[in-house]
CSV table of C-alpha atoms in Angstrom, one decimal:
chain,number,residue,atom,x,y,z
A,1,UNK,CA,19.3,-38.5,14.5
A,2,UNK,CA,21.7,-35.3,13.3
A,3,UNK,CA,23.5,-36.1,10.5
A,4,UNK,CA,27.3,-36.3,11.7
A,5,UNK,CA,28.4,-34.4,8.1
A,6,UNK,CA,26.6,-31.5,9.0
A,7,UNK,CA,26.5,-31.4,12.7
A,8,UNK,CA,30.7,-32.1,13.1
A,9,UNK,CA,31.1,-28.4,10.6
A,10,UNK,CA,28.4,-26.5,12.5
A,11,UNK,CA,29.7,-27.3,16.0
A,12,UNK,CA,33.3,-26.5,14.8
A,13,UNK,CA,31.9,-23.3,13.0
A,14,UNK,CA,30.4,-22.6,16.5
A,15,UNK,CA,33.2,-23.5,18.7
A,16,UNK,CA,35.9,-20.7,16.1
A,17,UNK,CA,33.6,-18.2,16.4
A,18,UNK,CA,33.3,-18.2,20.3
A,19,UNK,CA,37.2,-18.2,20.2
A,20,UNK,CA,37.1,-15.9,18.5
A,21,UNK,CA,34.8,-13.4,20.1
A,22,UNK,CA,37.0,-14.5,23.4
A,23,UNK,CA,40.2,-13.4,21.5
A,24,UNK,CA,39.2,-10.1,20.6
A,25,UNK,CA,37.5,-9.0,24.3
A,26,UNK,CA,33.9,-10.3,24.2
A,27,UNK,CA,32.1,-12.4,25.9
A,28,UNK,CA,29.9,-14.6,23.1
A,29,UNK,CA,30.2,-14.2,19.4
A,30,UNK,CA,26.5,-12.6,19.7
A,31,UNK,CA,27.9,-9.9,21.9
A,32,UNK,CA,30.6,-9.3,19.2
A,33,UNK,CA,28.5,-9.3,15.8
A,34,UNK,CA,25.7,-6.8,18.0
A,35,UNK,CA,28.4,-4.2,19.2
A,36,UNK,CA,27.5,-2.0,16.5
A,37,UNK,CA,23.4,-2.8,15.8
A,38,UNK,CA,20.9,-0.4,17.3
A,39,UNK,CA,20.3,-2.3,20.9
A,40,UNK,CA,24.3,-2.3,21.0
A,41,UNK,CA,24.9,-5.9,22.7
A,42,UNK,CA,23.5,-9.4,22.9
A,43,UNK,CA,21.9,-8.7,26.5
A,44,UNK,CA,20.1,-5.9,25.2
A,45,UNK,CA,18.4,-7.4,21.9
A,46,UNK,CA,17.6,-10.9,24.0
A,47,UNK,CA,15.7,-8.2,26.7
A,48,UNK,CA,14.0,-6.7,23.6
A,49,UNK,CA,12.7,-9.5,21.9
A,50,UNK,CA,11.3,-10.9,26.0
A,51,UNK,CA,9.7,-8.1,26.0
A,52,UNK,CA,8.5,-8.7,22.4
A,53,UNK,CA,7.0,-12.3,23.0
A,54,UNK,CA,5.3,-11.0,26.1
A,55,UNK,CA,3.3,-8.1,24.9
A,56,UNK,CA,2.4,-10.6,21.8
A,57,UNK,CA,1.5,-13.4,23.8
A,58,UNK,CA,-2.0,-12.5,24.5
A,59,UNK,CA,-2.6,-12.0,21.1
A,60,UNK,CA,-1.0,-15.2,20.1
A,61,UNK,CA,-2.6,-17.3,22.8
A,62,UNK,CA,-6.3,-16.1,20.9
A,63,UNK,CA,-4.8,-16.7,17.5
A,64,UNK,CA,-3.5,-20.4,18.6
A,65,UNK,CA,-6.9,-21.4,20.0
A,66,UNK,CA,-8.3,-20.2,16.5
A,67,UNK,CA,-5.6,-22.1,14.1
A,68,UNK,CA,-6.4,-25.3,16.3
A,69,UNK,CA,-9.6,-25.3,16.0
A,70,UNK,CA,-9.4,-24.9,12.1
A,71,UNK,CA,-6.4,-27.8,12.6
A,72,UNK,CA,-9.6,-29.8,13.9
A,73,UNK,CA,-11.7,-29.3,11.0
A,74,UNK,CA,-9.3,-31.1,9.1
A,75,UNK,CA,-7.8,-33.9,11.3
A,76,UNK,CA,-10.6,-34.0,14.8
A,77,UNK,CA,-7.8,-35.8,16.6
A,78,UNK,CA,-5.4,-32.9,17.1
A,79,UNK,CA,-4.5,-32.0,20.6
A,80,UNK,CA,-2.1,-28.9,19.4
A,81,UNK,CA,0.2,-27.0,17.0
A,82,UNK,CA,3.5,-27.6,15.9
A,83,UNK,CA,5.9,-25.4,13.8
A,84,UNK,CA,5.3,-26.5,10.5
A,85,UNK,CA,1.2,-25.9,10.7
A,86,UNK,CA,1.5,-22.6,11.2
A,87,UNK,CA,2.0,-20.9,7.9
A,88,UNK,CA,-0.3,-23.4,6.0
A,89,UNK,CA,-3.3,-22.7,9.2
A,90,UNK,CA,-3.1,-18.8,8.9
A,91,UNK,CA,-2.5,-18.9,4.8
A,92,UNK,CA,-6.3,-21.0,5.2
A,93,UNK,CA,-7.3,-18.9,7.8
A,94,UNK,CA,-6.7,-15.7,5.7
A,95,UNK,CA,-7.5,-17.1,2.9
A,96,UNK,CA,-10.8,-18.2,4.2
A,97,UNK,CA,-12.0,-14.7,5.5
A,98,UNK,CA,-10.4,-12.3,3.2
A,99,UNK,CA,-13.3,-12.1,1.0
A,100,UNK,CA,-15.5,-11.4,3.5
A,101,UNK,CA,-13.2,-9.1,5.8
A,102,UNK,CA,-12.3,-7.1,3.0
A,103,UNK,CA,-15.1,-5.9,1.6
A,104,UNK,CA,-16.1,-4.5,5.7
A,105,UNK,CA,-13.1,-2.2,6.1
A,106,UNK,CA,-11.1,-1.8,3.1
A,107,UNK,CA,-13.5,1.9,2.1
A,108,UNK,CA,-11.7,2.7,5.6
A,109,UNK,CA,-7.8,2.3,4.0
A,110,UNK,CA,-7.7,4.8,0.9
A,111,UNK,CA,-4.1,5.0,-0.1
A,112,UNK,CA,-3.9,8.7,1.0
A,113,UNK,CA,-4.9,8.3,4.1
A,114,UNK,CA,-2.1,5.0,4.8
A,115,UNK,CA,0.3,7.6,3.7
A,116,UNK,CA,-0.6,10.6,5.8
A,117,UNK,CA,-0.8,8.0,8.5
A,118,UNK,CA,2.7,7.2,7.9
A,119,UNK,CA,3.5,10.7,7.8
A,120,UNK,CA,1.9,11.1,11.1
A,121,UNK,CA,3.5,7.6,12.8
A,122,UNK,CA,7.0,9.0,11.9
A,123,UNK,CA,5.6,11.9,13.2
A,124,UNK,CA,5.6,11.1,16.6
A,125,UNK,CA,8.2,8.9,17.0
A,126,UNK,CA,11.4,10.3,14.9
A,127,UNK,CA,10.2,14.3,14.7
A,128,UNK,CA,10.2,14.3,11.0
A,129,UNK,CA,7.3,14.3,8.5
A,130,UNK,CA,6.5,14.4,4.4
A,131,UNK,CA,6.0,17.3,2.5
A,132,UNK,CA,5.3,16.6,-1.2
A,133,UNK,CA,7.5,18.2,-3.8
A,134,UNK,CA,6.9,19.8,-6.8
A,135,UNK,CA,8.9,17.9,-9.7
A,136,UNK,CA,9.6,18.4,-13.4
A,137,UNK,CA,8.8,16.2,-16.2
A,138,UNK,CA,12.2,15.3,-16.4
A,139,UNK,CA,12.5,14.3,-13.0
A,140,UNK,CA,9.8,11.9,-13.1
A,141,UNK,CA,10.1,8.9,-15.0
A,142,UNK,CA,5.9,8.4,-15.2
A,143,UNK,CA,2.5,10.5,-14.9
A,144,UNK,CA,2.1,9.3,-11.5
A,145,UNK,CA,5.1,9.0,-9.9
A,146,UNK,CA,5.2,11.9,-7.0
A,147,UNK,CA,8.3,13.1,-5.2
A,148,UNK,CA,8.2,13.2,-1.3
A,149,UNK,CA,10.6,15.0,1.1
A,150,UNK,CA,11.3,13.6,4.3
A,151,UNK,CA,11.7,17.1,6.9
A,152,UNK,CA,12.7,17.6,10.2
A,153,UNK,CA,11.1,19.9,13.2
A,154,UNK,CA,13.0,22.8,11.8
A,155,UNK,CA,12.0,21.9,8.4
A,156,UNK,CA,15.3,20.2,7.1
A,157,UNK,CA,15.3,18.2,3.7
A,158,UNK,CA,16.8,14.5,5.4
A,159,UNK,CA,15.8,12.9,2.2
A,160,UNK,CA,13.7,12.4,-1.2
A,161,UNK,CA,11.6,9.3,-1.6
A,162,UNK,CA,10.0,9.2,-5.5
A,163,UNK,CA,6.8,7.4,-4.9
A,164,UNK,CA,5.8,4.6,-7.8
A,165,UNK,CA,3.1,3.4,-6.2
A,166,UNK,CA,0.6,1.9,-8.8
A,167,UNK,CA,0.4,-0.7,-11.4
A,168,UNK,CA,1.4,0.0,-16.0
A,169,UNK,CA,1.7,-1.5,-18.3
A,170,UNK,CA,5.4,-1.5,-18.9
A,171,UNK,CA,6.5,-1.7,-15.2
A,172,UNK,CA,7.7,-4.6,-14.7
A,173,UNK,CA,9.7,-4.3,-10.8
A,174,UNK,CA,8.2,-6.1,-7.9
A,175,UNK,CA,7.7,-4.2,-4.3
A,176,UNK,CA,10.5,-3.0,-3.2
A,177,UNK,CA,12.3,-0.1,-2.4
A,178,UNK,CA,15.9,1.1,-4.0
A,179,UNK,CA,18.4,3.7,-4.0
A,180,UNK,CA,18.9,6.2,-6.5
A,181,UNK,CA,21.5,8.0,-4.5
A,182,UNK,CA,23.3,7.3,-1.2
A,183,UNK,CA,23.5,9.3,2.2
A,184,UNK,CA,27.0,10.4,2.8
A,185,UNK,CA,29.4,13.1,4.4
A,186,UNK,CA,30.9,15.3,1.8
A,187,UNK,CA,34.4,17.1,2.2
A,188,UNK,CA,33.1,20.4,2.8
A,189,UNK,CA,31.2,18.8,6.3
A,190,UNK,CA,28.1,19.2,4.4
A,191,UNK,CA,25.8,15.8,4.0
A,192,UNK,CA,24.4,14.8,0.3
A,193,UNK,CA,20.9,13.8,1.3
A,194,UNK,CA,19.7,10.3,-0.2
A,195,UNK,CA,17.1,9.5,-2.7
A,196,UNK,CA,15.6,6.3,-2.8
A,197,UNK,CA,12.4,4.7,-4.5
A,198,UNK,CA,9.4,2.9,-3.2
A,199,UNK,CA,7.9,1.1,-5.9
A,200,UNK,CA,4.7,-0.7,-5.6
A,201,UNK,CA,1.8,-2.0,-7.4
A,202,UNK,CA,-1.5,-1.0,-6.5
A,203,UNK,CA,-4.6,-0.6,-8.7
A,204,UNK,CA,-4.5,3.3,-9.8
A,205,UNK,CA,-7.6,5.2,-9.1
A,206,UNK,CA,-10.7,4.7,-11.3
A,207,UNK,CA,-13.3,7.1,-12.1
A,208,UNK,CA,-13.0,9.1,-9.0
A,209,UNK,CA,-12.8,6.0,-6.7
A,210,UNK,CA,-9.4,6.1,-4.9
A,211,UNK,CA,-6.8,3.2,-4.6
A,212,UNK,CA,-8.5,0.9,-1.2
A,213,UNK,CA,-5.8,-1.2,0.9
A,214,UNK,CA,-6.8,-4.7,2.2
A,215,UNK,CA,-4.8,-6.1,5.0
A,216,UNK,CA,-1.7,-7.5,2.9
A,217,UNK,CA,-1.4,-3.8,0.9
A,218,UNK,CA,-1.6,-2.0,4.3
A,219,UNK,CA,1.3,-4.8,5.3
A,220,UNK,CA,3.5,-4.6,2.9
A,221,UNK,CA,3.6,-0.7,2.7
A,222,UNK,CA,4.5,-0.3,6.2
A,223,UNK,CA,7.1,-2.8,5.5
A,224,UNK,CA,8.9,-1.1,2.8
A,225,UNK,CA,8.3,2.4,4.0
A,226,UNK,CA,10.4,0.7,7.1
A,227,UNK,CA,13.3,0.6,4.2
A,228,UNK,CA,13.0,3.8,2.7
A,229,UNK,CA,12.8,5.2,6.4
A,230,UNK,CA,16.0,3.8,7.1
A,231,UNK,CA,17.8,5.5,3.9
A,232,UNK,CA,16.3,8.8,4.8
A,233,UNK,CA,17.1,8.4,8.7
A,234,UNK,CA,20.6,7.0,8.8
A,235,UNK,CA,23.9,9.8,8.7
A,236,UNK,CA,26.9,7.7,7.6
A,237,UNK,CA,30.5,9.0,5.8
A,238,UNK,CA,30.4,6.7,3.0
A,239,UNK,CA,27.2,6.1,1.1
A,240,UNK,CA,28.5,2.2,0.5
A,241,UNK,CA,26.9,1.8,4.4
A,242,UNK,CA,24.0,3.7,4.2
A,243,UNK,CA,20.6,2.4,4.3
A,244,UNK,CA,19.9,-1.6,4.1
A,245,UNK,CA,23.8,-1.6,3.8
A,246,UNK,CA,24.1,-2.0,7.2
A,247,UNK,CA,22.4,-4.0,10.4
A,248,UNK,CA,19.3,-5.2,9.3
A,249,UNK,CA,17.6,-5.2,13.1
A,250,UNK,CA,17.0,-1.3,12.8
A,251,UNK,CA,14.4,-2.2,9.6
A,252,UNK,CA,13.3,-4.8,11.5
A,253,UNK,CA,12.7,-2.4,14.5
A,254,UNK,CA,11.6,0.8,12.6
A,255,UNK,CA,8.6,-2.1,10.7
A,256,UNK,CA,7.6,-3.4,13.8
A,257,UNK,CA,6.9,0.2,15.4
A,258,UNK,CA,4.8,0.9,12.2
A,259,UNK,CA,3.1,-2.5,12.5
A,260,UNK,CA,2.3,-2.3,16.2
């Protein structure tokens, strides 16, 4: 049974913030806290992620019948899956054949070539592409650090993403990405671009043999290339909303495009 302590505040939470969206003119309090994301109302993100779930579906109908049967090697009774074995199935699933899977297509995933990929996803879906910069020693906080610009079609500078991508000695950050400097409108109508990092920590190259991406490197890339993407995309007034300062679903959106 709910526990009455914490379903009483959550149905009251629930119940003010549908008054709430009434009071001010919207239908549901979904409707109100979307009217300025990306899809723009509740209707529209509920018919996005429907169509989601059914262009995934056959994929996830093979991947179920491949997490139950590795269920069955550990408990023959089970009939099917429930929420909580799905992360520990595909961590053992993964887990199990990353050795082997590895080693067949990661000579296929230089680092170079996942970044010009990038370059050419963004490409064709947002008109823009990278161009790397020359940079000074002062302008660079490591060796190999390398500065890229994010262009337009007619060759605009929308951005600079400095690109930290392998592992020292003294660098301590995890993945991410950050800003050095925020998008915004200045008084003359002219924009001050942003400037962000993506900081990562791949194996350097060695002896000639470039940096090779397994599955989870390729992954997380994409992922926080989706960040940086956003920073160098996004034209706001006030650099305190630029980038993951605002609606999270366009990152979600932009990493699902790259993943897909």
């Amino acid at each position: 049974m709910p526990d009455q302590h914490q379903l009483e505040p959550l149905q009251e939470m629930l119940t003010n913030r549908f008054h709430l969206a009434k009071l001010v003119g919207f239908s549901s309090h979904s409707d109100r806290i979307s009217r300025e994301s990306v899809l723009g109302s509740a209707g529209k993100i509920e018919q996005f992620l429907e169509t989601l779930s059914h262009n995934l579906r056959p994929h996830w109908e093979s991947n179920k019948k491949e997490l139950l049967d590795l269920k069955r090697q550990e408990n023959p009774r089970a009939t099917s899956l429930y929420p909580w074995d799905t992360t520990y199935l595909m961590t053992l699933a993964r887990s199990r054949d990353a050795d082997t899977e590895a080693s067949q297509y990661m000579s296929y995933f230089p680092l170079g070539a996942c970044m010009d990929g990038l370059s050419r996803l963004f490409e064709s879906i947002y008109d823009v592409h990278f161009v790397i910069e020359d940079a000074s020693d002062e302008d660079l906080w490591a060796a190999d650090v390398y500065k890229l610009s994010v262009r337009s079609a007619e060759d605009e500078v929308l951005g600079l993403i400095y690109c930290d991508l392998y592992q020292r000695p003294d660098k301590s950050s995890p993945d991410c990405h950050f800003s050095i400097q925020g998008g915004r409108r200045l008084p003359d109508g002219s924009y001050q671009i942003p400037k962000v990092v993506l900081s990562l920590n791949y194996e350097p190259p060695q002896s000639g043999v470039p940096c090779l991406m397994n599955f989870d490197q390729i992954d997380n890339l994409f992922h926080e290339m989706g960040h940086a993407m956003h920073s160098m995309l996004g034209r706001t007034r006030y650099q305190h909303v630029t980038g993951r300062s605002l609606s999270r679903l366009i990152i979600l959106i932009c990493i699902f495009v790259c993943l897909s």
